[in-house]
PDB file of C-alpha atoms in Angstrom:
ATOM      1  CA  MET A  87      13.760 -20.681  -7.205  1.00 51.00           C
ATOM      2  CA  LYS A  88      11.851 -23.763  -6.108  1.00 53.00           C
ATOM      3  CA  ARG A  89      10.249 -21.578  -3.442  1.00 54.00           C
ATOM      4  CA  PHE A  90       8.900 -19.335  -6.224  1.00 48.00           C
ATOM      5  CA  ALA A  91       7.050 -22.214  -7.842  1.00 47.00           C
ATOM      6  CA  LEU A  92       5.771 -23.645  -4.569  1.00 47.00           C
ATOM      7  CA  PHE A  93       4.567 -20.264  -3.388  1.00 49.00           C
ATOM      8  CA  ALA A  94       2.843 -19.599  -6.725  1.00 47.00           C
ATOM      9  CA  ILE A  95       1.035 -22.915  -6.610  1.00 44.00           C
ATOM     10  CA  ALA A  96      -0.009 -22.396  -2.985  1.00 49.00           C
ATOM     11  CA  ILE A  97      -1.415 -18.944  -3.719  1.00 44.00           C
ATOM     12  CA  LEU A  98      -3.350 -20.065  -6.773  1.00 41.00           C
ATOM     13  CA  LEU A  99      -4.773 -23.169  -5.114  1.00 42.00           C
ATOM     14  CA  ALA A 100      -5.802 -21.236  -2.034  1.00 44.00           C
ATOM     15  CA  ALA A 101      -7.863 -18.666  -3.935  1.00 39.00           C
ATOM     16  CA  PRO A 102     -11.321 -18.581  -2.356  1.00 38.00           C
ATOM     17  CA  ALA A 103     -14.457 -18.476  -4.473  1.00 38.00           C
ATOM     18  CA  ALA A 104     -16.445 -15.841  -2.576  1.00 39.00           C
ATOM     19  CA  LEU A 105     -15.956 -12.499  -0.849  1.00 43.00           C
ATOM     20  CA  GLN A 106     -14.520 -13.067   2.628  1.00 47.00           C
ATOM     21  CA  ALA A 107     -14.118 -10.938   5.731  1.00 48.00           C
ATOM     22  CA  GLN A 108     -11.593  -8.102   5.713  1.00 50.00           C
ATOM     23  CA  SER A 109      -9.580  -9.778   8.459  1.00 54.00           C
ATOM     24  CA  GLN A 110      -8.811 -12.663   6.109  1.00 58.00           C
ATOM     25  CA  TYR A 111      -7.428 -10.220   3.529  1.00 53.00           C
ATOM     26  CA  MET A 112      -5.328  -8.624   6.240  1.00 55.00           C
ATOM     27  CA  GLU A 113      -3.972 -12.037   7.148  1.00 57.00           C
ATOM     28  CA  LEU A 114      -3.198 -12.819   3.518  1.00 56.00           C
ATOM     29  CA  LEU A 115      -1.399  -9.566   2.894  1.00 53.00           C
ATOM     30  CA  ARG A 116       0.445  -9.180   6.158  1.00 56.00           C
ATOM     31  CA  SER A 117       1.433 -12.357   7.931  1.00 60.00           C
ATOM     32  CA  ASP A 118       2.765 -15.434   6.244  1.00 64.00           C
ATOM     33  CA  VAL A 119       3.108 -13.770   2.857  1.00 70.00           C
ATOM     34  CA  ARG A 120       5.595 -11.233   4.189  1.00 70.00           C
ATOM     35  CA  ALA A 121       7.735 -13.941   5.724  1.00 75.00           C
ATOM     36  CA  GLN A 122       7.581 -15.947   2.519  1.00 82.00           C
ATOM     37  CA  LYS A 123       8.406 -12.869   0.447  1.00 85.00           C
ATOM     38  CA  VAL A 124      11.627 -12.363   2.407  1.00 87.00           C
ATOM     39  CA  GLY A 125      12.622 -15.985   1.873  1.00 88.00           C
ATOM     40  CA  ILE A 126      11.795 -15.880  -1.809  1.00 89.00           C
ATOM     41  CA  LEU A 127      13.600 -12.570  -2.290  1.00 90.00           C
ATOM     42  CA  THR A 128      16.621 -13.953  -0.467  1.00 91.00           C
ATOM     43  CA  ASP A 129      16.718 -16.876  -2.887  1.00 92.00           C
ATOM     44  CA  ALA A 130      15.972 -14.785  -5.979  1.00 91.00           C
ATOM     45  CA  MET A 131      18.467 -12.050  -5.185  1.00 92.00           C
ATOM     46  CA  ALA A 132      21.380 -14.400  -4.458  1.00 93.00           C
ATOM     47  CA  MET A 133      23.278 -11.562  -2.762  1.00 95.00           C
ATOM     48  CA  THR A 134      26.687 -11.458  -1.195  1.00 95.00           C
ATOM     49  CA  ASP A 135      26.857 -10.388   2.450  1.00 96.00           C
ATOM     50  CA  ASP A 136      27.927  -6.897   1.373  1.00 97.00           C
ATOM     51  CA  GLN A 137      25.014  -6.628  -1.050  1.00 97.00           C
ATOM     52  CA  ALA A 138      22.566  -7.901   1.572  1.00 96.00           C
ATOM     53  CA  THR A 139      23.803  -5.267   4.030  1.00 97.00           C
ATOM     54  CA  LYS A 140      22.894  -2.588   1.489  1.00 97.00           C
ATOM     55  CA  PHE A 141      19.681  -4.179   0.220  1.00 97.00           C
ATOM     56  CA  TRP A 142      17.688  -5.125   3.333  1.00 97.00           C
ATOM     57  CA  PRO A 143      17.437  -1.619   4.843  1.00 97.00           C
ATOM     58  CA  LEU A 144      16.108  -0.388   1.492  1.00 98.00           C
ATOM     59  CA  TYR A 145      13.678  -3.301   1.358  1.00 96.00           C
ATOM     60  CA  ARG A 146      12.400  -2.534   4.861  1.00 95.00           C
ATOM     61  CA  GLU A 147      11.785   1.080   3.787  1.00 97.00           C
ATOM     62  CA  TYR A 148       9.972  -0.185   0.717  1.00 97.00           C
ATOM     63  CA  GLU A 149       7.797  -2.538   2.780  1.00 92.00           C
ATOM     64  CA  VAL A 150       6.740   0.286   5.123  1.00 93.00           C
ATOM     65  CA  LYS A 151       5.598   2.369   2.159  1.00 96.00           C
ATOM     66  CA  LEU A 152       3.985  -0.639   0.503  1.00 93.00           C
ATOM     67  CA  ALA A 153       2.077  -1.334   3.740  1.00 89.00           C
ATOM     68  CA  GLU A 154       0.558   2.151   3.509  1.00 94.00           C
ATOM     69  CA  LEU A 155      -0.678   1.376   0.012  1.00 94.00           C
ATOM     70  CA  THR A 156      -1.960  -1.986   1.213  1.00 88.00           C
ATOM     71  CA  ASP A 157      -3.932  -0.251   3.959  1.00 89.00           C
ATOM     72  CA  ALA A 158      -5.570   1.983   1.354  1.00 94.00           C
ATOM     73  CA  ARG A 159      -6.320  -1.022  -0.834  1.00 92.00           C
ATOM     74  CA  LEU A 160      -7.888  -2.889   2.071  1.00 88.00           C
ATOM     75  CA  ALA A 161     -10.027   0.138   2.906  1.00 91.00           C
ATOM     76  CA  ASN A 162     -11.255   0.158  -0.697  1.00 92.00           C
ATOM     77  CA  ILE A 163     -12.028  -3.574  -0.559  1.00 90.00           C
ATOM     78  CA  LYS A 164     -13.919  -3.018   2.684  1.00 89.00           C
ATOM     79  CA  ALA A 165     -15.881  -0.190   1.067  1.00 91.00           C
ATOM     80  CA  TYR A 166     -16.766  -2.523  -1.807  1.00 91.00           C
ATOM     81  CA  ALA A 167     -17.842  -5.267   0.600  1.00 88.00           C
ATOM     82  CA  GLU A 168     -20.141  -2.815   2.380  1.00 89.00           C
ATOM     83  CA  VAL A 169     -22.017  -1.916  -0.806  1.00 90.00           C
ATOM     84  CA  TYR A 170     -21.767  -5.215  -2.649  1.00 89.00           C
ATOM     85  CA  GLY A 171     -25.077  -6.195  -4.170  1.00 90.00           C
ATOM     86  CA  SER A 172     -26.302  -2.631  -4.441  1.00 92.00           C
ATOM     87  CA  VAL A 173     -23.428  -0.681  -5.997  1.00 93.00           C
ATOM     88  CA  THR A 174     -24.475   2.592  -7.608  1.00 95.00           C
ATOM     89  CA  ASP A 175     -22.722   4.123 -10.593  1.00 95.00           C
ATOM     90  CA  GLU A 176     -21.229   6.776  -8.315  1.00 96.00           C
ATOM     91  CA  GLN A 177     -19.901   4.139  -5.896  1.00 95.00           C
ATOM     92  CA  ALA A 178     -18.523   2.021  -8.743  1.00 94.00           C
ATOM     93  CA  THR A 179     -16.695   5.033 -10.140  1.00 96.00           C
ATOM     94  CA  LYS A 180     -15.243   5.923  -6.751  1.00 97.00           C
ATOM     95  CA  LEU A 181     -14.159   2.349  -6.015  1.00 95.00           C
ATOM     96  CA  ILE A 182     -12.502   1.807  -9.399  1.00 95.00           C
ATOM     97  CA  HIS A 183     -10.758   5.183  -9.353  1.00 98.00           C
ATOM     98  CA  ALA A 184      -9.371   4.349  -5.895  1.00 97.00           C
ATOM     99  CA  ALA A 185      -8.198   0.922  -7.114  1.00 95.00           C
ATOM    100  CA  LEU A 186      -6.502   2.405 -10.184  1.00 97.00           C
ATOM    101  CA  LYS A 187      -4.873   5.147  -8.135  1.00 98.00           C
ATOM    102  CA  ASN A 188      -3.557   2.527  -5.714  1.00 96.00           C
ATOM    103  CA  ARG A 189      -2.147   0.388  -8.530  1.00 95.00           C
ATOM    104  CA  ALA A 190      -0.440   3.429 -10.073  1.00 98.00           C
ATOM    105  CA  ALA A 191       1.044   4.358  -6.695  1.00 98.00           C
ATOM    106  CA  ARG A 192       2.382   0.832  -6.303  1.00 96.00           C
ATOM    107  CA  LEU A 193       4.071   1.010  -9.707  1.00 97.00           C
ATOM    108  CA  GLU A 194       5.512   4.415  -8.855  1.00 98.00           C
ATOM    109  CA  LEU A 195       6.859   3.014  -5.583  1.00 98.00           C
ATOM    110  CA  GLN A 196       8.491   0.132  -7.434  1.00 98.00           C
ATOM    111  CA  GLY A 197      10.063   2.619  -9.835  1.00 98.00           C
ATOM    112  CA  THR A 198      11.418   4.684  -6.951  1.00 98.00           C
ATOM    113  CA  TYR A 199      12.925   1.627  -5.286  1.00 98.00           C
ATOM    114  CA  PHE A 200      14.329   0.350  -8.557  1.00 98.00           C
ATOM    115  CA  GLU A 201      16.347   3.562  -8.631  1.00 98.00           C
ATOM    116  CA  LYS A 202      17.387   3.300  -4.968  1.00 98.00           C
ATOM    117  CA  VAL A 203      18.444  -0.343  -5.229  1.00 98.00           C
ATOM    118  CA  SER A 204      20.122   0.419  -8.542  1.00 98.00           C
ATOM    119  CA  GLU A 205      22.236   3.112  -6.887  1.00 98.00           C
ATOM    120  CA  ALA A 206      23.204   0.763  -4.070  1.00 98.00           C
ATOM    121  CA  LEU A 207      23.682  -2.508  -5.996  1.00 97.00           C
ATOM    122  CA  GLY A 208      23.506  -1.807  -9.705  1.00 97.00           C
ATOM    123  CA  ALA A 209      20.700  -2.045 -12.224  1.00 98.00           C
ATOM    124  CA  THR A 210      20.893  -5.821 -12.641  1.00 97.00           C
ATOM    125  CA  MET A 211      20.292  -6.484  -8.940  1.00 97.00           C
ATOM    126  CA  ALA A 212      17.592  -3.811  -8.871  1.00 98.00           C
ATOM    127  CA  ALA A 213      15.890  -5.438 -11.847  1.00 97.00           C
ATOM    128  CA  ARG A 214      16.061  -8.800 -10.087  1.00 96.00           C
ATOM    129  CA  PHE A 215      14.389  -7.263  -7.028  1.00 97.00           C
ATOM    130  CA  ILE A 216      11.620  -5.566  -9.005  1.00 97.00           C
ATOM    131  CA  GLN A 217      11.018  -8.647 -11.125  1.00 95.00           C
ATOM    132  CA  ALA A 218      10.656 -10.871  -8.043  1.00 94.00           C
ATOM    133  CA  ASP A 219       8.515  -8.281  -6.258  1.00 93.00           C
ATOM    134  CA  MET A 220       6.196  -7.897  -9.245  1.00 93.00           C
ATOM    135  CA  PHE A 221       5.835 -11.672  -9.462  1.00 90.00           C
ATOM    136  CA  LEU A 222       4.922 -11.958  -5.789  1.00 89.00           C
ATOM    137  CA  ASN A 223       2.513  -9.022  -5.895  1.00 87.00           C
ATOM    138  CA  THR A 224       0.862 -10.476  -8.987  1.00 88.00           C
ATOM    139  CA  LEU A 225       0.232 -13.726  -7.139  1.00 84.00           C
ATOM    140  CA  ILE A 226      -1.322 -11.837  -4.241  1.00 82.00           C
ATOM    141  CA  ASP A 227      -3.404  -9.787  -6.693  1.00 83.00           C
ATOM    142  CA  ILE A 228      -4.676 -12.953  -8.375  1.00 85.00           C
ATOM    143  CA  GLN A 229      -5.822 -14.384  -5.084  1.00 80.00           C
ATOM    144  CA  ILE A 230      -7.571 -11.189  -4.066  1.00 81.00           C
ATOM    145  CA  GLN A 231      -9.249 -10.787  -7.463  1.00 81.00           C
ATOM    146  CA  ALA A 232     -10.403 -14.406  -7.374  1.00 81.00           C
ATOM    147  CA  ALA A 233     -12.064 -13.714  -4.023  1.00 78.00           C
ATOM    148  CA  LEU A 234     -13.857 -10.543  -5.120  1.00 79.00           C
ATOM    149  CA  PRO A 235     -17.137 -11.074  -6.907  1.00 82.00           C
ATOM    150  CA  ILE A 236     -17.914  -9.067 -10.025  1.00 84.00           C
ATOM    151  CA  VAL A 237     -20.047  -5.979  -9.449  1.00 85.00           C
ATOM    152  CA  GLU A 238     -23.723  -6.839  -9.834  1.00 83.00           C
TER     153      GLU A 238
END
């Protein structure tokens, strides 16, 4: 649990003030964060060996599907960066609809994997997974939102 707090503080303190290159978002979402997520989930889940054997394959499946959603989100951020400073109403509508669709898909994915983990480990362990995952994704979201300037 200490890792949770340390990770949260690190994410919040690292939030940049201005829009940065897409490669930096990729780095944020894909490299160190993934490794830290596994460590934090390991701590938060407090699983037996038998539970871990059932959980980690499901988690890997989940991460593959989440990566697809992350790719779509990054494409939307890139599209915003390309038009920043001169966003039309049509572009704003398209960008926000894509962002909302992505967020809804992420929630749907979490719901699907709550059910899968629940079947494998029970609802309490599934809830623990979803709760930890939502916490981590919220921290990532905060950092990304802090880096994105408001539409002019």
